[in-house]
Amino acid sequence: MTDTPGTESAPRRTLRLSCEFFPPRDEGGLKSLDAVAGKLQSLQPDFYSCTYGAGGTTRDGTRETIARLLAQGYAAAPHLSIGNDSKETVFALLDQYRQLGVRRIVALRGDAPSGMGAPRIQNNAEKLVGWIRDHSGTHFHLEVAAYPEIHPDAGGPDQDLEYFRRKVAAGADSAITQYFYSPYAYYDFIERCSRAGIDIPIVPGIMPITNFEGIVRFSRKCGADIPRWMFKRLEALADDEAGLRDFGIDTLTRMCAELIEAGAPGLHFYTLNRWGATRAICNRLGLLTPDS
Ligand code: FAD
């Protein structure tokens, strides 16, 4: 919720809502994002976030997008991936973000850029969280990533949970999950976190569905499972844009309602710089402001 430009106020509702964008490539994309950010204000989001391209490829684009969102009066959180960057590079970016008025960062390891020859990333998000706390104290609220369906590179669920625990212990304030379509994966993860003494809010990441091939390709890459029944329904609707969209909105509205009922502390929408499906889901959940 934002009522002062660039700052976050005490939430008026307990459910935390946020929306994720990627940095647009050109002026047309920036203008279109202005409109999307405006449309999504009807959710009264606690903040917008902006991704950071693999290997720092959008370092400038992310910063410029965040500066633009802040200038328009929205609370905005940059994603920052450590990749193979040096402390000096990270510290310089932190200084720039502090000057811009940023108060929240999504701290990540990141992935190597696609293509041959990209060096393996030697760092991890735990190290980045430690660097940010060393350099900036508690100035930034730190979000980290969580993987209810287990990170693709992980040696196993226990090891992945232990690394998550260490990342939180290094100074994370809250976490956002990779998207999932089975709420049971989230419930199981929350229970395991609780048993491991991890008590930060863990907000489900929600990926609206608008394109069959896109969601299948991306889910394979990031290790998100599409349950068989859902895959079959989506496949059958692959060429029916409106039908696929309606099915996606119905399914995710039901899942979000269940997650809220089960006590999820909020919802984070991977909007892909679009507003329609996110707003439709929130409308069905009764989360939009009355006059929107
Ligand atoms: P980590 O927490 O470092 O974990 C990565 C892997 O290493 C895991 O398998 C873990 O088990 C293991 N590990 C962790 N710590 C250690 C350790 N100390 N020693 C050995 N192994 C360890 N990617 C982008 O490029 N840009 C983005 O903007 C972006 N935004 C994202 C936002 C969210 C909410 C999520 C969920 C993911 C996002 N990603 C983004 C993807 C993310 O960068 C990848 O999933 C990446 O592979 C892992 O990042 P991480 O921060 O989760 O890494």
mmCIF file of C-alpha atoms and ligand atoms in Angstrom:
data_model
loop_
_atom_site.group_PDB
_atom_site.id
_atom_site.type_symbol
_atom_site.label_atom_id
_atom_site.label_comp_id
_atom_site.label_asym_id
_atom_site.label_seq_id
_atom_site.Cartn_x
_atom_site.Cartn_y
_atom_site.Cartn_z
ATOM 1 C CA MET A 1 0.000 0.000 0.000
ATOM 2 C CA THR A 2 1.452 3.352 -0.937
ATOM 3 C CA ASP A 3 0.237 6.682 0.237
ATOM 4 C CA THR A 4 3.457 8.661 0.201
ATOM 5 C CA PRO A 5 5.580 8.647 -2.945
ATOM 6 C CA GLY A 6 8.233 5.954 -2.762
ATOM 7 C CA THR A 7 7.530 4.819 0.765
ATOM 8 C CA GLU A 8 5.623 1.970 2.297
ATOM 9 C CA SER A 9 2.957 2.699 4.872
ATOM 10 C CA ALA A 10 1.548 0.398 7.542
ATOM 11 C CA PRO A 11 -0.723 -2.045 5.772
ATOM 12 C CA ARG A 12 -4.452 -1.385 6.061
ATOM 13 C CA ARG A 13 -5.186 -5.048 5.474
ATOM 14 C CA THR A 14 -3.216 -7.970 6.760
ATOM 15 C CA LEU A 15 -2.783 -9.654 3.377
ATOM 16 C CA ARG A 16 0.340 -8.460 1.590
ATOM 17 C CA LEU A 17 0.008 -7.978 -2.168
ATOM 18 C CA SER A 18 2.817 -7.326 -4.630
ATOM 19 C CA CYS A 19 3.303 -7.418 -8.393
ATOM 20 C CA GLU A 20 6.453 -8.242 -10.324
ATOM 21 C CA PHE A 21 7.549 -6.625 -13.597
ATOM 22 C CA PHE A 22 10.541 -7.051 -15.876
ATOM 23 C CA PRO A 23 12.454 -4.029 -17.206
ATOM 24 C CA PRO A 24 10.983 -2.960 -20.566
ATOM 25 C CA ARG A 25 13.389 -2.860 -23.492
ATOM 26 C CA ASP A 26 12.323 0.439 -25.041
ATOM 27 C CA GLU A 27 10.326 3.611 -24.563
ATOM 28 C CA GLY A 28 7.156 1.938 -25.866
ATOM 29 C CA GLY A 29 7.534 -0.809 -23.261
ATOM 30 C CA LEU A 30 8.097 1.760 -20.512
ATOM 31 C CA LYS A 31 4.940 3.658 -21.471
ATOM 32 C CA SER A 32 2.981 0.435 -21.524
ATOM 33 C CA LEU A 33 4.352 -0.456 -18.066
ATOM 34 C CA ASP A 34 3.203 2.954 -16.779
ATOM 35 C CA ALA A 35 -0.327 1.967 -17.813
ATOM 36 C CA VAL A 36 -0.016 -1.518 -16.271
ATOM 37 C CA ALA A 37 1.261 -0.096 -12.975
ATOM 38 C CA GLY A 38 -1.666 2.344 -12.985
ATOM 39 C CA LYS A 39 -4.215 -0.415 -13.603
ATOM 40 C CA LEU A 40 -2.754 -2.589 -10.841
ATOM 41 C CA GLN A 41 -3.114 0.190 -8.278
ATOM 42 C CA SER A 42 -6.667 -1.067 -7.771
ATOM 43 C CA LEU A 43 -5.049 -3.910 -5.775
ATOM 44 C CA GLN A 44 -3.385 -1.315 -3.522
ATOM 45 C CA PRO A 45 -0.193 -3.347 -3.779
ATOM 46 C CA ASP A 46 2.332 -3.063 -0.954
ATOM 47 C CA PHE A 47 5.040 -2.806 -3.599
ATOM 48 C CA TYR A 48 5.990 -3.447 -7.206
ATOM 49 C CA SER A 49 9.193 -5.337 -7.901
ATOM 50 C CA CYS A 50 11.399 -5.421 -10.992
ATOM 51 C CA THR A 51 13.534 -8.373 -12.086
ATOM 52 C CA TYR A 52 17.262 -8.373 -12.757
ATOM 53 C CA GLY A 53 18.434 -10.063 -15.964
ATOM 54 C CA ALA A 54 20.682 -13.102 -15.703
ATOM 55 C CA GLY A 55 24.334 -12.075 -15.413
ATOM 56 C CA GLY A 56 23.474 -8.452 -14.632
ATOM 57 C CA THR A 57 22.262 -7.897 -18.214
ATOM 58 C CA THR A 58 19.533 -5.503 -17.062
ATOM 59 C CA ARG A 59 21.459 -3.776 -14.277
ATOM 60 C CA ASP A 60 20.722 -0.343 -15.795
ATOM 61 C CA GLY A 61 17.246 -1.287 -17.029
ATOM 62 C CA THR A 62 16.210 -2.555 -13.595
ATOM 63 C CA ARG A 63 17.497 0.573 -11.889
ATOM 64 C CA GLU A 64 15.811 2.865 -14.425
ATOM 65 C CA THR A 65 12.496 1.014 -14.113
ATOM 66 C CA ILE A 66 12.662 1.226 -10.318
ATOM 67 C CA ALA A 67 13.487 4.952 -10.504
ATOM 68 C CA ARG A 68 10.498 5.487 -12.814
ATOM 69 C CA LEU A 69 8.104 3.590 -10.526
ATOM 70 C CA LEU A 70 9.351 5.505 -7.472
ATOM 71 C CA ALA A 71 8.964 8.821 -9.321
ATOM 72 C CA GLN A 72 5.334 7.901 -10.007
ATOM 73 C CA GLY A 73 4.739 7.465 -6.277
ATOM 74 C CA TYR A 74 4.841 3.668 -6.040
ATOM 75 C CA ALA A 75 6.828 1.635 -3.522
ATOM 76 C CA ALA A 76 9.277 -0.318 -5.677
ATOM 77 C CA ALA A 77 11.736 -3.102 -4.910
ATOM 78 C CA PRO A 78 14.561 -4.046 -7.286
ATOM 79 C CA HIS A 79 15.615 -7.674 -7.631
ATOM 80 C CA LEU A 80 19.367 -7.977 -7.236
ATOM 81 C CA SER A 81 21.211 -11.156 -8.236
ATOM 82 C CA ILE A 82 24.760 -11.645 -7.029
ATOM 83 C CA GLY A 83 25.764 -13.775 -10.042
ATOM 84 C CA ASN A 84 29.539 -13.692 -10.159
ATOM 85 C CA ASP A 85 29.688 -10.006 -9.197
ATOM 86 C CA SER A 86 32.252 -8.553 -6.807
ATOM 87 C CA LYS A 87 31.426 -6.938 -3.496
ATOM 88 C CA GLU A 88 32.388 -3.547 -4.968
ATOM 89 C CA THR A 89 29.891 -3.878 -7.821
ATOM 90 C CA VAL A 90 27.108 -4.885 -5.439
ATOM 91 C CA PHE A 91 27.950 -2.146 -2.918
ATOM 92 C CA ALA A 92 27.901 0.530 -5.674
ATOM 93 C CA LEU A 93 24.423 -0.593 -6.724
ATOM 94 C CA LEU A 94 23.225 -0.602 -3.107
ATOM 95 C CA ASP A 95 24.426 2.987 -2.740
ATOM 96 C CA GLN A 96 22.528 3.994 -5.875
ATOM 97 C CA TYR A 97 19.359 2.313 -4.633
ATOM 98 C CA ARG A 98 19.640 3.971 -1.245
ATOM 99 C CA GLN A 99 19.965 7.356 -2.950
ATOM 100 C CA LEU A 100 16.874 6.646 -5.030
ATOM 101 C CA GLY A 101 14.866 5.974 -1.867
ATOM 102 C CA VAL A 102 14.574 2.187 -2.192
ATOM 103 C CA ARG A 103 13.680 0.409 1.084
ATOM 104 C CA ARG A 104 13.175 -3.171 -0.111
ATOM 105 C CA ILE A 105 15.330 -5.513 -2.204
ATOM 106 C CA VAL A 106 14.682 -9.027 -3.546
ATOM 107 C CA ALA A 107 18.098 -10.674 -3.001
ATOM 108 C CA LEU A 108 18.968 -13.618 -5.255
ATOM 109 C CA ARG A 109 21.754 -15.800 -6.540
ATOM 110 C CA GLY A 110 20.444 -15.537 -10.094
ATOM 111 C CA ASP A 111 21.129 -17.870 -12.990
ATOM 112 C CA ALA A 112 23.949 -17.818 -15.525
ATOM 113 C CA PRO A 113 22.912 -16.159 -18.809
ATOM 114 C CA SER A 114 21.658 -18.716 -21.344
ATOM 115 C CA GLY A 115 24.048 -19.758 -24.113
ATOM 116 C CA MET A 116 27.342 -21.559 -24.269
ATOM 117 C CA GLY A 117 30.309 -20.450 -22.260
ATOM 118 C CA ALA A 118 28.599 -18.615 -19.403
ATOM 119 C CA PRO A 119 30.645 -19.315 -16.267
ATOM 120 C CA ARG A 120 28.959 -21.301 -13.464
ATOM 121 C CA ILE A 121 27.819 -19.055 -10.636
ATOM 122 C CA GLN A 122 30.100 -19.564 -7.649
ATOM 123 C CA ASN A 123 28.044 -17.465 -5.242
ATOM 124 C CA ASN A 124 24.716 -17.968 -3.517
ATOM 125 C CA ALA A 125 21.973 -15.759 -2.140
ATOM 126 C CA GLU A 126 23.084 -16.346 1.467
ATOM 127 C CA LYS A 127 26.337 -14.551 0.647
ATOM 128 C CA LEU A 128 24.474 -11.634 -0.961
ATOM 129 C CA VAL A 129 22.154 -11.242 2.045
ATOM 130 C CA GLY A 130 25.262 -11.129 4.287
ATOM 131 C CA TRP A 131 26.945 -8.515 2.069
ATOM 132 C CA ILE A 132 23.834 -6.323 2.044
ATOM 133 C CA ARG A 133 23.505 -6.478 5.834
ATOM 134 C CA ASP A 134 27.259 -5.712 6.229
ATOM 135 C CA HIS A 135 27.054 -2.748 3.888
ATOM 136 C CA SER A 136 23.615 -1.296 4.565
ATOM 137 C CA GLY A 137 22.611 -2.605 7.990
ATOM 138 C CA THR A 138 18.841 -2.822 8.278
ATOM 139 C CA HIS A 139 18.131 -0.061 5.764
ATOM 140 C CA PHE A 140 16.603 -2.513 3.283
ATOM 141 C CA HIS A 141 13.828 -4.996 3.922
ATOM 142 C CA LEU A 142 15.248 -8.139 2.312
ATOM 143 C CA GLU A 143 13.134 -10.609 0.410
ATOM 144 C CA VAL A 144 14.620 -13.936 -0.672
ATOM 145 C CA ALA A 145 13.368 -16.708 -2.958
ATOM 146 C CA ALA A 146 11.852 -19.960 -1.689
ATOM 147 C CA TYR A 147 11.116 -23.193 -3.549
ATOM 148 C CA PRO A 148 8.213 -25.312 -2.241
ATOM 149 C CA GLU A 149 8.836 -27.750 -5.122
ATOM 150 C CA ILE A 150 12.629 -27.800 -4.474
ATOM 151 C CA HIS A 151 15.174 -25.724 -6.411
ATOM 152 C CA PRO A 152 16.303 -27.506 -9.624
ATOM 153 C CA ASP A 153 19.998 -27.438 -8.605
ATOM 154 C CA ALA A 154 19.385 -28.716 -5.068
ATOM 155 C CA GLY A 155 20.906 -31.976 -3.856
ATOM 156 C CA GLY A 156 17.570 -32.841 -2.211
ATOM 157 C CA PRO A 157 14.721 -31.368 -0.133
ATOM 158 C CA ASP A 158 16.603 -31.436 3.185
ATOM 159 C CA GLN A 159 19.691 -29.782 1.769
ATOM 160 C CA ASP A 160 17.593 -27.151 -0.010
ATOM 161 C CA LEU A 161 15.714 -26.384 3.216
ATOM 162 C CA GLU A 162 18.975 -26.101 5.142
ATOM 163 C CA TYR A 163 20.354 -23.597 2.616
ATOM 164 C CA PHE A 164 17.083 -21.686 2.813
ATOM 165 C CA ARG A 165 17.395 -21.646 6.622
ATOM 166 C CA ARG A 166 20.945 -20.285 6.342
ATOM 167 C CA LYS A 167 19.876 -17.585 3.898
ATOM 168 C CA VAL A 168 17.147 -16.489 6.314
ATOM 169 C CA ALA A 169 19.573 -16.590 9.259
ATOM 170 C CA ALA A 170 21.944 -14.323 7.282
ATOM 171 C CA GLY A 171 19.283 -11.587 7.497
ATOM 172 C CA ALA A 172 16.275 -12.127 5.216
ATOM 173 C CA ASP A 173 13.034 -10.539 6.444
ATOM 174 C CA SER A 174 10.584 -12.425 4.245
ATOM 175 C CA ALA A 175 10.452 -14.712 1.230
ATOM 176 C CA ILE A 176 8.558 -15.067 -2.027
ATOM 177 C CA THR A 177 8.108 -18.519 -3.501
ATOM 178 C CA GLN A 178 8.677 -19.781 -6.989
ATOM 179 C CA TYR A 179 5.248 -20.236 -8.531
ATOM 180 C CA PHE A 180 3.441 -23.529 -8.102
ATOM 181 C CA TYR A 181 0.072 -24.959 -9.108
ATOM 182 C CA SER A 182 -0.279 -27.428 -6.257
ATOM 183 C CA PRO A 183 -1.005 -25.668 -2.952
ATOM 184 C CA TYR A 184 -0.004 -28.885 -1.126
ATOM 185 C CA ALA A 185 3.623 -28.197 -2.084
ATOM 186 C CA TYR A 186 3.332 -24.843 -0.300
ATOM 187 C CA TYR A 187 1.633 -26.286 2.793
ATOM 188 C CA ASP A 188 4.303 -28.991 3.053
ATOM 189 C CA PHE A 189 7.082 -26.412 2.693
ATOM 190 C CA ILE A 190 5.581 -24.121 5.338
ATOM 191 C CA GLU A 191 5.307 -27.032 7.747
ATOM 192 C CA ARG A 192 8.919 -28.067 7.138
ATOM 193 C CA CYS A 193 10.082 -24.459 7.583
ATOM 194 C CA SER A 194 8.201 -24.232 10.851
ATOM 195 C CA ARG A 195 9.813 -27.451 12.119
ATOM 196 C CA ALA A 196 13.231 -26.047 11.106
ATOM 197 C CA GLY A 197 12.563 -22.865 13.136
ATOM 198 C CA ILE A 198 12.157 -20.606 10.096
ATOM 199 C CA ASP A 199 9.536 -18.064 11.061
ATOM 200 C CA ILE A 200 9.620 -15.305 8.427
ATOM 201 C CA PRO A 201 6.544 -14.655 6.237
ATOM 202 C CA ILE A 202 6.692 -16.802 3.086
ATOM 203 C CA VAL A 203 4.490 -15.321 0.371
ATOM 204 C CA PRO A 204 3.256 -17.572 -2.454
ATOM 205 C CA GLY A 205 4.311 -16.477 -5.933
ATOM 206 C CA ILE A 206 1.385 -16.661 -8.365
ATOM 207 C CA MET A 207 1.898 -17.041 -12.111
ATOM 208 C CA PRO A 208 -1.271 -16.224 -14.075
ATOM 209 C CA ILE A 209 -1.731 -18.392 -17.174
ATOM 210 C CA THR A 210 -2.299 -16.752 -20.524
ATOM 211 C CA ASN A 211 -0.297 -18.885 -22.959
ATOM 212 C CA PHE A 212 0.056 -22.677 -23.109
ATOM 213 C CA GLU A 213 3.462 -23.038 -24.753
ATOM 214 C CA GLY A 214 4.962 -20.241 -22.702
ATOM 215 C CA ILE A 215 3.891 -21.660 -19.364
ATOM 216 C CA VAL A 216 5.037 -25.195 -20.256
ATOM 217 C CA ARG A 217 8.462 -24.033 -21.440
ATOM 218 C CA PHE A 218 9.057 -21.752 -18.490
ATOM 219 C CA SER A 219 7.804 -24.293 -15.933
ATOM 220 C CA ARG A 220 10.240 -26.925 -17.246
ATOM 221 C CA LYS A 221 13.097 -24.461 -16.945
ATOM 222 C CA CYS A 222 12.386 -23.329 -13.399
ATOM 223 C CA GLY A 223 11.185 -26.660 -11.997
ATOM 224 C CA ALA A 224 7.522 -25.711 -11.445
ATOM 225 C CA ASP A 225 5.209 -28.692 -11.752
ATOM 226 C CA ILE A 226 2.015 -28.431 -13.813
ATOM 227 C CA PRO A 227 -0.277 -31.165 -12.432
ATOM 228 C CA ARG A 228 -1.398 -33.650 -15.103
ATOM 229 C CA TRP A 229 -5.073 -32.666 -15.002
ATOM 230 C CA MET A 230 -4.146 -29.040 -15.456
ATOM 231 C CA PHE A 231 -1.675 -29.762 -18.242
ATOM 232 C CA LYS A 232 -4.339 -31.760 -20.120
ATOM 233 C CA ARG A 233 -6.922 -28.976 -19.730
ATOM 234 C CA LEU A 234 -4.426 -26.321 -20.842
ATOM 235 C CA GLU A 235 -3.306 -28.433 -23.798
ATOM 236 C CA ALA A 236 -6.899 -28.817 -24.947
ATOM 237 C CA LEU A 237 -7.348 -25.022 -24.720
ATOM 238 C CA ALA A 238 -4.005 -24.173 -26.350
ATOM 239 C CA ASP A 239 -5.637 -22.546 -29.399
ATOM 240 C CA ASP A 240 -8.549 -20.997 -27.531
ATOM 241 C CA GLU A 241 -7.129 -17.793 -26.091
ATOM 242 C CA ALA A 242 -10.259 -16.742 -24.201
ATOM 243 C CA GLY A 243 -10.976 -20.263 -22.915
ATOM 244 C CA LEU A 244 -7.415 -20.695 -21.680
ATOM 245 C CA ARG A 245 -7.500 -17.334 -19.976
ATOM 246 C CA ASP A 246 -10.821 -18.111 -18.250
ATOM 247 C CA PHE A 247 -9.585 -21.524 -17.127
ATOM 248 C CA GLY A 248 -6.397 -19.941 -15.753
ATOM 249 C CA ILE A 249 -8.322 -17.266 -13.866
ATOM 250 C CA ASP A 250 -10.813 -19.798 -12.425
ATOM 251 C CA THR A 251 -8.084 -22.201 -11.340
ATOM 252 C CA LEU A 252 -5.817 -19.595 -9.803
ATOM 253 C CA THR A 253 -8.666 -17.781 -8.068
ATOM 254 C CA ARG A 254 -9.588 -21.059 -6.382
ATOM 255 C CA MET A 255 -5.962 -21.764 -5.453
ATOM 256 C CA CYS A 256 -5.390 -18.243 -4.088
ATOM 257 C CA ALA A 257 -8.611 -18.415 -2.040
ATOM 258 C CA GLU A 258 -7.428 -21.706 -0.530
ATOM 259 C CA LEU A 259 -3.980 -20.293 0.208
ATOM 260 C CA ILE A 260 -5.457 -17.246 1.948
ATOM 261 C CA GLU A 261 -7.848 -19.462 3.901
ATOM 262 C CA ALA A 262 -4.873 -21.614 4.953
ATOM 263 C CA GLY A 263 -3.065 -18.540 6.304
ATOM 264 C CA ALA A 264 -0.718 -17.457 3.495
ATOM 265 C CA PRO A 265 0.582 -13.998 4.479
ATOM 266 C CA GLY A 266 0.100 -12.513 1.018
ATOM 267 C CA LEU A 267 0.265 -13.039 -2.733
ATOM 268 C CA HIS A 268 3.004 -12.006 -5.157
ATOM 269 C CA PHE A 269 1.932 -11.874 -8.814
ATOM 270 C CA TYR A 270 4.359 -12.591 -11.650
ATOM 271 C CA THR A 271 2.555 -10.220 -14.020
ATOM 272 C CA LEU A 272 4.884 -10.442 -17.059
ATOM 273 C CA ASN A 273 4.057 -6.729 -17.442
ATOM 274 C CA ARG A 274 0.338 -7.407 -17.975
ATOM 275 C CA TRP A 275 -2.506 -6.441 -15.701
ATOM 276 C CA GLY A 276 -5.609 -8.298 -16.959
ATOM 277 C CA ALA A 277 -5.324 -11.745 -15.357
ATOM 278 C CA THR A 278 -3.846 -10.459 -12.073
ATOM 279 C CA ARG A 279 -6.622 -7.916 -11.673
ATOM 280 C CA ALA A 280 -9.303 -10.429 -12.638
ATOM 281 C CA ILE A 281 -8.056 -12.911 -9.991
ATOM 282 C CA CYS A 282 -7.927 -10.209 -7.317
ATOM 283 C CA ASN A 283 -11.366 -8.955 -8.328
ATOM 284 C CA ARG A 284 -12.806 -12.457 -7.864
ATOM 285 C CA LEU A 285 -11.054 -12.670 -4.493
ATOM 286 C CA GLY A 286 -12.659 -9.391 -3.428
ATOM 287 C CA LEU A 287 -9.278 -7.707 -3.090
ATOM 288 C CA LEU A 288 -9.805 -4.684 -5.352
ATOM 289 C CA THR A 289 -10.654 -1.260 -4.049
ATOM 290 C CA PRO A 290 -14.423 -0.676 -4.383
ATOM 291 C CA ASP A 291 -14.171 2.147 -6.945
ATOM 292 C CA SER A 292 -11.826 0.344 -9.381
HETATM 293 P P1 FAD B 1 20.112 -19.652 -3.626
HETATM 294 O O1 FAD B 1 19.281 -19.440 -2.455
HETATM 295 O O2 FAD B 1 21.561 -19.268 -3.548
HETATM 296 O O3 FAD B 1 19.985 -21.193 -4.035
HETATM 297 C C1 FAD B 1 20.442 -21.655 -5.293
HETATM 298 C C2 FAD B 1 20.807 -23.134 -5.224
HETATM 299 O O4 FAD B 1 22.029 -23.291 -4.498
HETATM 300 C C3 FAD B 1 19.783 -24.018 -4.515
HETATM 301 O O5 FAD B 1 19.779 -25.267 -5.155
HETATM 302 C C4 FAD B 1 20.316 -24.129 -3.103
HETATM 303 O O6 FAD B 1 19.923 -25.351 -2.489
HETATM 304 C C5 FAD B 1 21.822 -24.051 -3.326
HETATM 305 N N1 FAD B 1 22.535 -23.331 -2.258
HETATM 306 C C6 FAD B 1 22.095 -22.256 -1.576
HETATM 307 N N2 FAD B 1 23.009 -21.844 -0.688
HETATM 308 C C7 FAD B 1 24.075 -22.677 -0.840
HETATM 309 C C8 FAD B 1 25.338 -22.773 -0.216
HETATM 310 N N3 FAD B 1 25.689 -21.958 0.794
HETATM 311 N N4 FAD B 1 26.193 -23.743 -0.634
HETATM 312 C C9 FAD B 1 25.834 -24.586 -1.625
HETATM 313 N N5 FAD B 1 24.629 -24.549 -2.247
HETATM 314 C C10 FAD B 1 23.775 -23.604 -1.866
HETATM 315 N N6 FAD B 1 16.401 -14.811 -11.451
HETATM 316 C C11 FAD B 1 16.974 -13.769 -12.088
HETATM 317 O O7 FAD B 1 17.953 -13.963 -12.840
HETATM 318 N N7 FAD B 1 16.507 -12.486 -11.943
HETATM 319 C C12 FAD B 1 15.455 -12.211 -11.124
HETATM 320 O O8 FAD B 1 15.054 -11.045 -11.005
HETATM 321 C C13 FAD B 1 14.819 -13.290 -10.424
HETATM 322 N N8 FAD B 1 13.787 -13.067 -9.582
HETATM 323 C C14 FAD B 1 13.257 -14.123 -8.858
HETATM 324 C C15 FAD B 1 12.242 -13.851 -7.936
HETATM 325 C C16 FAD B 1 11.685 -14.885 -7.198
HETATM 326 C C17 FAD B 1 10.599 -14.576 -6.192
HETATM 327 C C18 FAD B 1 12.128 -16.233 -7.396
HETATM 328 C C19 FAD B 1 11.505 -17.364 -6.639
HETATM 329 C C20 FAD B 1 13.150 -16.495 -8.304
HETATM 330 C C21 FAD B 1 13.729 -15.447 -9.042
HETATM 331 N N9 FAD B 1 14.778 -15.662 -9.956
HETATM 332 C C22 FAD B 1 15.334 -14.600 -10.617
HETATM 333 C C23 FAD B 1 15.294 -17.024 -10.179
HETATM 334 C C24 FAD B 1 16.512 -17.328 -9.285
HETATM 335 O O9 FAD B 1 17.551 -16.418 -9.542
HETATM 336 C C25 FAD B 1 16.970 -18.743 -9.616
HETATM 337 O O10 FAD B 1 16.014 -19.670 -9.183
HETATM 338 C C26 FAD B 1 18.350 -19.101 -9.115
HETATM 339 O O11 FAD B 1 18.706 -20.349 -9.726
HETATM 340 C C27 FAD B 1 18.457 -19.282 -7.613
HETATM 341 O O12 FAD B 1 18.417 -18.121 -6.926
HETATM 342 P P2 FAD B 1 18.260 -18.117 -5.317
HETATM 343 O O13 FAD B 1 18.383 -16.730 -4.885
HETATM 344 O O14 FAD B 1 17.063 -18.878 -4.939
HETATM 345 O O15 FAD B 1 19.586 -18.939 -4.947
#
